[in-house]
Short mmCIF file of C-alpha atoms in Angstrom, two decimals:
data_model
loop_
_atom_site.label_atom_id
_atom_site.label_comp_id
_atom_site.label_asym_id
_atom_site.label_seq_id
_atom_site.Cartn_x
_atom_site.Cartn_y
_atom_site.Cartn_z
CA MET L 1 0.01 -0.01 -0.01
CA GLN L 2 1.48 3.34 -1.17
CA ASP L 3 1.87 6.20 1.21
CA LYS L 4 -0.45 9.09 0.43
CA ALA L 5 1.17 12.28 -0.57
CA PRO L 6 0.65 15.05 1.87
CA ILE L 7 -2.14 17.40 1.15
CA THR L 8 -0.71 20.60 -0.35
CA ASP L 9 -1.87 23.96 1.09
CA VAL L 10 -3.27 25.69 -1.99
CA SER L 11 -2.54 29.08 -0.45
CA LEU L 12 1.12 28.35 -0.60
CA ILE L 13 0.87 27.81 -4.36
CA SER L 14 -1.53 30.59 -5.26
CA GLY L 15 -0.03 33.11 -2.89
CA GLN L 16 -3.49 34.09 -1.82
CA THR L 17 -3.09 34.21 1.89
CA LYS L 18 -5.84 35.54 4.13
CA PRO L 19 -5.04 37.53 7.30
CA ARG L 20 -6.01 35.89 10.53
CA LYS L 21 -9.25 37.34 11.88
CA TYR L 22 -10.08 37.76 15.43
CA LYS L 23 -13.53 37.63 16.79
CA LYS L 24 -14.37 40.76 18.71
CA ASP L 25 -14.89 38.65 21.86
CA ASN L 26 -11.36 37.29 21.42
CA PRO L 27 -8.79 38.73 23.93
CA SER L 28 -6.19 39.09 21.07
CA PHE L 29 -8.54 41.50 19.29
CA PHE L 30 -8.66 43.77 22.33
CA MET L 31 -4.84 43.58 22.82
CA GLN L 32 -4.26 44.61 19.22
CA ARG L 33 -6.69 47.48 19.39
CA GLY L 34 -5.22 48.58 22.79
CA TYR L 35 -1.74 48.81 21.31
CA GLN L 36 -3.01 50.98 18.47
CA ILE L 37 -4.78 53.36 20.90
CA LEU L 38 -1.66 53.55 23.14
CA LEU L 39 0.43 54.28 20.07
CA VAL L 40 -1.93 57.14 18.91
CA LEU L 41 -2.02 58.54 22.53
CA GLY L 42 1.80 58.40 22.69
CA LEU L 43 2.14 60.26 19.50
CA ILE L 44 -0.32 62.93 20.60
CA ALA L 45 1.53 63.29 23.93
CA ALA L 46 4.88 63.55 22.15
CA PHE L 47 3.49 66.21 19.83
CA LEU L 48 2.04 68.20 22.80
CA LEU L 49 5.40 67.92 24.61
CA VAL L 50 7.18 69.33 21.54
CA MET L 51 4.67 72.14 21.35
CA VAL L 52 5.11 72.99 25.05
CA TYR L 53 8.86 72.94 24.69
CA GLN L 54 8.84 75.07 21.52
CA THR L 55 6.44 77.53 23.07
CA LEU L 56 8.45 78.01 26.26
CA PHE L 57 11.99 77.38 25.09
CA GLY L 58 11.97 77.87 21.32
CA ARG L 59 14.38 80.77 20.56
CA LEU L 60 13.84 83.89 18.47
CA ASP L 61 16.61 84.52 15.94
CA GLN L 62 17.59 88.06 16.92
CA PRO L 63 20.56 89.89 18.62
CA ALA L 64 20.51 91.27 22.04
CA GLN L 65 18.36 94.36 21.97
CA LYS L 66 16.15 96.77 23.93
CA VAL L 67 12.38 96.63 23.69
CA THR L 68 10.07 99.49 24.68
CA ILE L 69 6.83 98.59 26.42
CA GLU L 70 4.21 101.32 26.15
CA GLN L 71 1.17 101.97 28.27
CA GLY L 72 -1.62 99.57 27.40
CA ASP L 73 0.69 96.81 26.08
CA THR L 74 0.00 93.34 27.39
CA TYR L 75 1.98 90.06 27.77
CA TYR L 76 -0.40 88.43 25.33
CA GLY L 77 0.46 91.00 22.72
CA LEU L 78 4.00 89.62 22.57
CA LEU L 79 2.97 86.19 21.43
CA PRO L 80 2.50 86.84 17.66
CA GLN L 81 6.30 87.39 17.19
CA TRP L 82 7.04 83.91 18.44
CA GLN L 83 4.16 82.47 16.36
CA GLN L 84 5.71 83.95 13.19
CA GLN L 85 9.22 82.67 13.87
CA ILE L 86 9.11 79.44 15.90
CA PRO L 87 7.63 76.27 14.40
CA LEU L 88 4.94 74.58 16.51
CA PHE L 89 4.63 77.61 18.84
CA SER L 90 1.18 77.47 20.55
CA ALA L 91 -0.43 80.78 21.51
CA THR L 92 -2.83 78.86 23.71
CA ILE L 93 -0.06 77.23 25.64
CA GLY L 94 1.68 80.60 25.87
CA LYS L 95 -1.41 82.19 27.34
CA LEU L 96 -1.92 79.41 29.81
CA TYR L 97 1.70 79.75 30.91
CA ILE L 98 1.35 83.48 31.33
CA LYS L 99 -1.89 83.14 33.27
CA SER L 100 -0.45 80.51 35.63
CA GLN L 101 3.09 81.73 36.14
CA VAL L 102 3.22 85.49 35.67
CA ASP L 103 1.94 87.45 38.65
CA ALA L 104 3.45 90.95 38.11
CA PRO L 105 1.63 93.48 35.83
CA LEU L 106 3.34 94.62 32.74
CA HIS L 107 5.05 97.99 33.35
CA GLU L 108 5.99 100.62 30.88
CA GLY L 109 9.63 100.94 30.29
CA ILE L 110 12.64 99.92 28.13
CA TYR L 111 13.95 96.35 28.77
CA GLN L 112 17.16 94.80 27.70
CA LEU L 113 16.50 91.39 26.07
CA PRO L 114 19.22 88.73 25.71
CA GLU L 115 20.36 87.32 22.40
CA ASN L 116 18.01 84.73 20.86
CA PRO L 117 15.61 84.83 23.84
CA THR L 118 12.96 82.28 24.70
CA MET L 119 9.47 83.29 25.82
CA ALA L 120 10.23 82.19 29.33
CA GLU L 121 13.33 84.40 29.43
CA VAL L 122 11.56 87.43 28.03
CA LEU L 123 8.68 87.06 30.52
CA HIS L 124 11.26 86.87 33.34
CA VAL L 125 12.92 90.09 32.14
CA LEU L 126 9.62 91.89 31.89
CA GLU L 127 8.51 90.76 35.32
CA GLN L 128 11.40 92.67 36.76
CA GLY L 129 9.82 95.89 35.64
CA ALA L 130 7.48 95.75 38.68
CA LYS L 131 10.50 96.01 40.97
CA VAL L 132 12.00 99.01 39.24
CA ALA L 133 10.77 102.63 39.33
CA MET L 134 10.56 103.89 35.72
CA VAL L 135 11.30 107.38 34.45
CA LYS L 136 9.48 108.73 31.40
CA VAL L 137 11.53 110.64 28.76
CA GLN L 138 9.42 112.14 26.04
CA VAL L 139 11.14 113.43 22.96
CA ILE L 140 8.68 115.21 20.57
CA GLU L 141 9.18 115.10 16.72
CA GLY L 142 10.41 118.41 15.43
CA LYS L 143 11.77 119.70 18.70
CA THR L 144 15.47 120.55 18.88
CA ALA L 145 18.47 118.93 20.59
CA ASN L 146 18.46 121.86 23.06
CA ASP L 147 14.86 121.12 23.92
CA LEU L 148 15.95 117.48 24.59
CA TYR L 149 18.84 118.66 26.71
CA GLN L 150 16.62 120.86 28.82
CA ASN L 151 14.03 118.08 29.19
CA LEU L 152 16.75 115.82 30.60
CA ARG L 153 18.09 118.54 32.91
CA ASP L 154 14.63 119.10 34.30
CA ASN L 155 13.99 115.34 34.75
CA SER L 156 14.81 114.56 38.42
CA GLY L 157 14.87 110.86 37.72
CA ILE L 158 17.81 111.18 35.31
CA LYS L 159 21.36 111.42 36.70
CA LYS L 160 23.35 114.29 35.08
CA GLU L 161 26.83 113.38 33.74
CA VAL L 162 26.94 115.25 30.42
CA LEU L 163 24.39 118.02 30.77
CA THR L 164 26.11 119.95 33.46
CA ALA L 165 25.52 123.63 34.01
CA ASP L 166 28.55 124.70 31.90
CA ALA L 167 28.04 122.14 29.15
CA ASP L 168 28.17 123.42 25.52
CA ASN L 169 27.93 121.70 22.16
CA GLN L 170 31.55 120.68 22.08
CA SER L 171 31.70 119.21 25.62
CA ILE L 172 28.46 117.30 24.94
CA ALA L 173 29.72 115.81 21.67
CA GLU L 174 33.07 114.89 23.30
CA ALA L 175 31.47 113.40 26.46
CA LEU L 176 29.22 111.19 24.24
CA ASP L 177 32.16 110.32 21.95
CA LEU L 178 30.20 111.53 18.89
CA VAL L 179 32.55 114.14 17.51
CA GLY L 180 33.48 111.66 14.73
CA ILE L 181 29.97 111.66 13.24
CA LEU L 182 30.11 115.40 12.49
CA PRO L 183 31.65 116.74 9.30
CA ASP L 184 34.69 119.09 9.46
CA SER L 185 32.51 122.04 8.40
CA VAL L 186 30.51 121.60 11.68
CA THR L 187 33.45 120.96 14.09
CA GLY L 188 35.50 123.70 12.49
CA SER L 189 32.74 126.35 12.29
CA ASN L 190 33.11 129.71 14.01
CA ASP L 191 29.29 130.02 14.29
CA PRO L 192 28.41 128.97 17.88
CA ILE L 193 25.08 127.53 16.65
CA VAL L 194 26.78 125.31 14.10
CA SER L 195 29.99 124.33 15.99
CA TYR L 196 29.83 120.72 17.33
CA ASN L 197 26.05 120.75 17.02
CA LEU L 198 24.52 117.33 17.49
CA GLU L 199 21.15 118.48 16.17
CA GLY L 200 19.14 115.78 14.43
CA TRP L 201 21.03 112.74 15.87
CA PHE L 202 18.49 111.75 18.48
CA THR L 203 15.35 109.81 17.61
CA PRO L 204 12.11 111.42 18.88
CA ASP L 205 9.84 108.97 20.78
CA THR L 206 8.54 108.23 24.30
CA TYR L 207 11.01 106.20 26.37
CA TYR L 208 11.13 104.70 29.81
CA TYR L 209 14.32 104.17 31.85
CA GLY L 210 14.99 102.84 35.25
CA GLU L 211 15.22 105.55 37.85
CA GLY L 212 18.83 106.67 38.17
CA ALA L 213 19.65 106.15 34.49
CA THR L 214 22.24 108.76 33.27
CA ASP L 215 21.87 111.41 30.61
CA THR L 216 24.82 109.64 28.93
CA GLN L 217 22.84 106.44 28.69
CA VAL L 218 19.62 108.19 27.40
CA LEU L 219 21.43 110.31 24.76
CA THR L 220 23.59 107.35 23.57
CA ASP L 221 20.53 105.22 23.25
CA LEU L 222 18.65 107.84 21.32
CA TYR L 223 21.66 108.37 18.96
CA LYS L 224 21.97 104.70 18.24
CA ARG L 225 18.37 104.48 17.26
CA GLN L 226 18.68 107.43 14.89
CA GLN L 227 21.82 106.12 13.44
CA GLN L 228 20.22 102.74 12.77
CA ALA L 229 17.12 104.37 11.23
CA LEU L 230 19.30 106.62 8.99
CA THR L 231 21.62 103.76 7.87
CA LYS L 232 18.75 101.47 7.00
CA ALA L 233 16.90 104.26 5.01
CA TRP L 234 20.14 105.27 3.24
CA GLU L 235 20.87 101.73 2.15
CA ASN L 236 17.38 101.46 0.59
CA ARG L 237 17.19 104.95 -0.85
CA ALA L 238 15.58 105.81 -4.14
CA PRO L 239 17.87 106.43 -7.12
CA ASP L 240 18.94 109.94 -8.40
CA LEU L 241 18.68 111.82 -5.18
CA PRO L 242 20.69 115.05 -4.60
CA TYR L 243 22.29 113.93 -1.29
CA GLU L 244 25.86 112.84 -1.25
CA THR L 245 25.92 111.60 2.32
CA PRO L 246 23.56 110.22 5.01
CA TYR L 247 24.25 113.37 7.00
CA GLN L 248 22.83 115.58 4.21
CA ALA L 249 19.73 113.35 4.16
CA LEU L 250 19.35 113.87 7.93
CA ILE L 251 19.53 117.63 7.38
CA MET L 252 16.72 117.50 4.83
CA ALA L 253 14.69 115.15 7.07
CA SER L 254 14.84 117.71 9.92
CA ILE L 255 13.47 120.39 7.55
CA ILE L 256 10.65 118.11 6.33
CA GLU L 257 9.82 117.40 9.97
CA LYS L 258 9.38 121.09 10.59
CA GLU L 259 7.47 121.86 7.43
CA THR L 260 4.52 119.44 7.97
CA SER L 261 3.00 117.35 10.67
CA VAL L 262 0.70 115.55 8.15
CA ALA L 263 2.18 112.12 7.52
CA ASP L 264 0.90 111.84 3.89
CA GLU L 265 2.49 115.14 2.99
CA ARG L 266 6.08 114.25 3.89
CA PRO L 267 6.93 112.56 0.65
CA LEU L 268 5.39 115.50 -1.25
CA VAL L 269 7.42 118.06 0.68
CA SER L 270 10.49 115.91 -0.03
CA ALA L 271 9.64 115.97 -3.74
CA VAL L 272 9.40 119.78 -3.75
CA PHE L 273 12.90 120.26 -2.28
CA ASN L 274 14.23 117.44 -4.56
CA ASN L 275 12.77 119.17 -7.58
CA ARG L 276 14.16 122.60 -6.48
CA PHE L 277 17.71 121.19 -6.14
CA LYS L 278 17.54 119.76 -9.55
CA LYS L 279 16.55 123.11 -11.03
CA GLY L 280 19.25 125.01 -9.05
CA MET L 281 16.65 126.80 -6.91
CA ARG L 282 17.12 127.83 -3.36
CA MET L 283 15.08 125.98 -0.68
CA GLN L 284 13.62 129.14 0.80
CA THR L 285 12.09 127.49 3.84
CA ASP L 286 10.94 129.53 6.85
CA PRO L 287 12.05 127.08 9.59
CA THR L 288 15.71 127.53 8.57
CA ILE L 289 15.33 131.34 9.20
CA ILE L 290 13.94 130.58 12.66
CA TYR L 291 16.76 128.14 13.54
CA GLY L 292 19.45 130.51 12.44
CA MET L 293 17.99 133.40 14.59
CA GLY L 294 18.36 131.20 17.66
CA SER L 295 17.17 132.89 20.87
CA ARG L 296 16.38 136.10 18.93
CA TYR L 297 13.23 134.46 17.43
CA ASP L 298 10.17 135.86 19.05
CA GLY L 299 7.43 134.08 17.13
CA ASN L 300 7.51 136.41 14.03
CA ILE L 301 9.50 136.48 10.81
CA ARG L 302 9.95 139.93 9.45
CA ARG L 303 11.31 141.14 6.08
CA ALA L 304 14.58 141.95 7.83
CA ASP L 305 14.87 138.37 9.05
CA ILE L 306 14.31 137.00 5.56
CA ASP L 307 17.00 139.30 4.16
CA GLU L 308 19.54 138.48 6.88
CA THR L 309 22.33 136.12 5.89
CA THR L 310 22.92 133.47 8.60
CA SER L 311 24.43 130.03 8.35
CA TYR L 312 20.94 128.58 8.10
CA ASN L 313 18.76 131.09 6.15
CA THR L 314 17.91 129.18 2.97
CA TYR L 315 16.52 132.33 1.40
CA GLN L 316 20.04 133.64 1.32
CA ILE L 317 22.26 130.55 1.04
CA ASP L 318 22.36 127.89 -1.66
CA GLY L 319 21.76 124.24 -0.86
CA LEU L 320 21.29 122.82 2.56
CA PRO L 321 22.06 124.43 5.91
CA PRO L 322 25.20 123.16 7.71
CA THR L 323 23.33 120.96 10.29
CA PRO L 324 19.85 119.64 10.85
CA ILE L 325 17.40 122.11 12.40
CA SER L 326 15.30 119.63 14.45
CA LEU L 327 15.03 116.08 15.65
CA PRO L 328 13.43 114.19 12.71
CA SER L 329 11.36 111.15 13.09
CA PRO L 330 12.24 107.92 11.14
CA ALA L 331 9.17 108.62 8.91
CA SER L 332 10.69 111.91 7.83
CA ILE L 333 14.03 110.23 7.13
CA GLU L 334 12.13 107.64 4.93
CA ALA L 335 10.27 110.40 3.11
CA THR L 336 13.58 112.23 2.43
CA LEU L 337 14.98 109.24 0.78
CA HIS L 338 11.75 108.15 -1.01
CA PRO L 339 10.13 111.38 -2.34
CA ALA L 340 6.80 111.23 -4.05
CA GLU L 341 6.59 111.31 -7.87
CA SER L 342 5.56 114.95 -8.27
CA ASP L 343 6.51 118.05 -10.33
CA ALA L 344 5.58 120.42 -7.43
CA LEU L 345 8.01 123.25 -6.74
CA TYR L 346 6.01 125.18 -4.15
CA PHE L 347 3.71 124.56 -1.27
CA VAL L 348 1.91 126.76 1.19
CA ALA L 349 -0.44 126.20 4.15
CA THR L 350 -4.17 126.16 3.36
CA GLY L 351 -5.11 127.61 6.77
CA THR L 352 -7.59 124.75 7.25
CA GLY L 353 -5.01 121.99 7.72
CA GLY L 354 -2.30 120.77 5.41
CA HIS L 355 -0.71 122.43 2.45
CA LYS L 356 -1.48 123.15 -1.22
CA PHE L 357 1.28 121.99 -3.66
CA THR L 358 1.83 123.68 -7.01
CA ASP L 359 4.28 123.36 -9.85
CA ASN L 360 4.41 127.05 -11.04
CA LEU L 361 4.74 130.40 -9.42
CA ALA L 362 1.44 131.83 -10.62
CA ASP L 363 -0.55 128.98 -8.96
CA HIS L 364 1.55 129.34 -5.91
CA ASN L 365 0.83 133.04 -5.56
CA ARG L 366 -2.85 132.29 -5.82
CA ALA L 367 -2.60 129.63 -3.14
CA VAL L 368 -0.82 132.24 -0.94
CA GLN L 369 -3.67 134.69 -1.44
CA GLU L 370 -6.22 131.98 -0.57
CA TYR L 371 -4.30 131.20 2.63
CA LEU L 372 -4.17 134.94 3.60
CA LYS L 373 -7.94 135.23 2.93
CA VAL L 374 -8.61 132.22 5.22
CA MET L 375 -6.43 133.70 7.88
CA ARG L 376 -8.14 137.13 7.70
CA GLU L 377 -11.61 135.47 8.00
CA LYS L 378 -10.45 133.56 11.00
CA LYS L 379 -9.06 136.67 12.61
CA SER L 380 -12.28 138.56 12.03
CA GLN L 381 -14.31 135.78 13.72
CA THR L 382 -12.08 135.77 16.79
CA PRO L 383 -13.66 137.81 19.63
CA PRO L 384 -11.35 140.53 21.11
CA GLU L 385 -9.70 139.65 24.37
#
């Protein structure tokens, strides 16, 4: 009797294997499903841990710098910066951390942040503001360096190192180590208004410093901010401008700052002076007369003042004055180096806000008459004192 050949598993020949199936009441089924759930939960937990770590310890790519906290700012308002730069940063986790860990209110002031800070590090720095008395220093756009000096002298919270009773332009520039930023025509001038004048080199804004900060610290900080704003604008300036150096652009920005307080007009004022230079015309701007008069200015410009030749009177001198005539804002610096596309050569106040810009003398003269008419009407409607 022959032995029977073993029965061949058809599946081994056809390759059509079928996965083993578990009945739902089989313990193996629940073990398999449990492992899947644990795996998913583990992945979720790992993802959340990464989010927490990135939120609290992910680092911004930025150098050590100062940040100004204004009145009304909140801790939550700082979160968008991290959201933009750090992958997997969670604003929700950030808010929960702030709510649970930060007890001190956010105080106005200027804070020094470390290089490449984390959110936790920044919050720790800002919390220290509650322990420090802050001193407000307000520098108004269009005011002068002398106004700033007097502001700091009158501020009892600022320690005086530079602005002593006998300080003059030269001693201030030397004490701040800023003589090198001034051209020879300024340091070598015999005009006391021009000589060693740091006009224009301090950025106007509202600042907060720890009580006991020195005037050296404040002035140096404001200079660095202005220098950075000027350098950035100069590097990205429009082509075919009449300025050979950043300092010349700073001078023009200071004039634009004095000529208009309307933001939209700054590029137009810039265009007027740009067009005048290209045509070889004088600037003929009143604020330069006022600055050149110094303490003699009493609120009025007379014909004799227009006709007087000073270092600054652009009715009598060609080109730019020797130094800036005010503290210009970064916006005025930008407008100087990015003038509007306009053929305007003249502008005059409307008497109702802003200025009227014209490209010929006839239209300008009519605009002047319209302005004078408005001013006469206003005067007639003003009751006598």
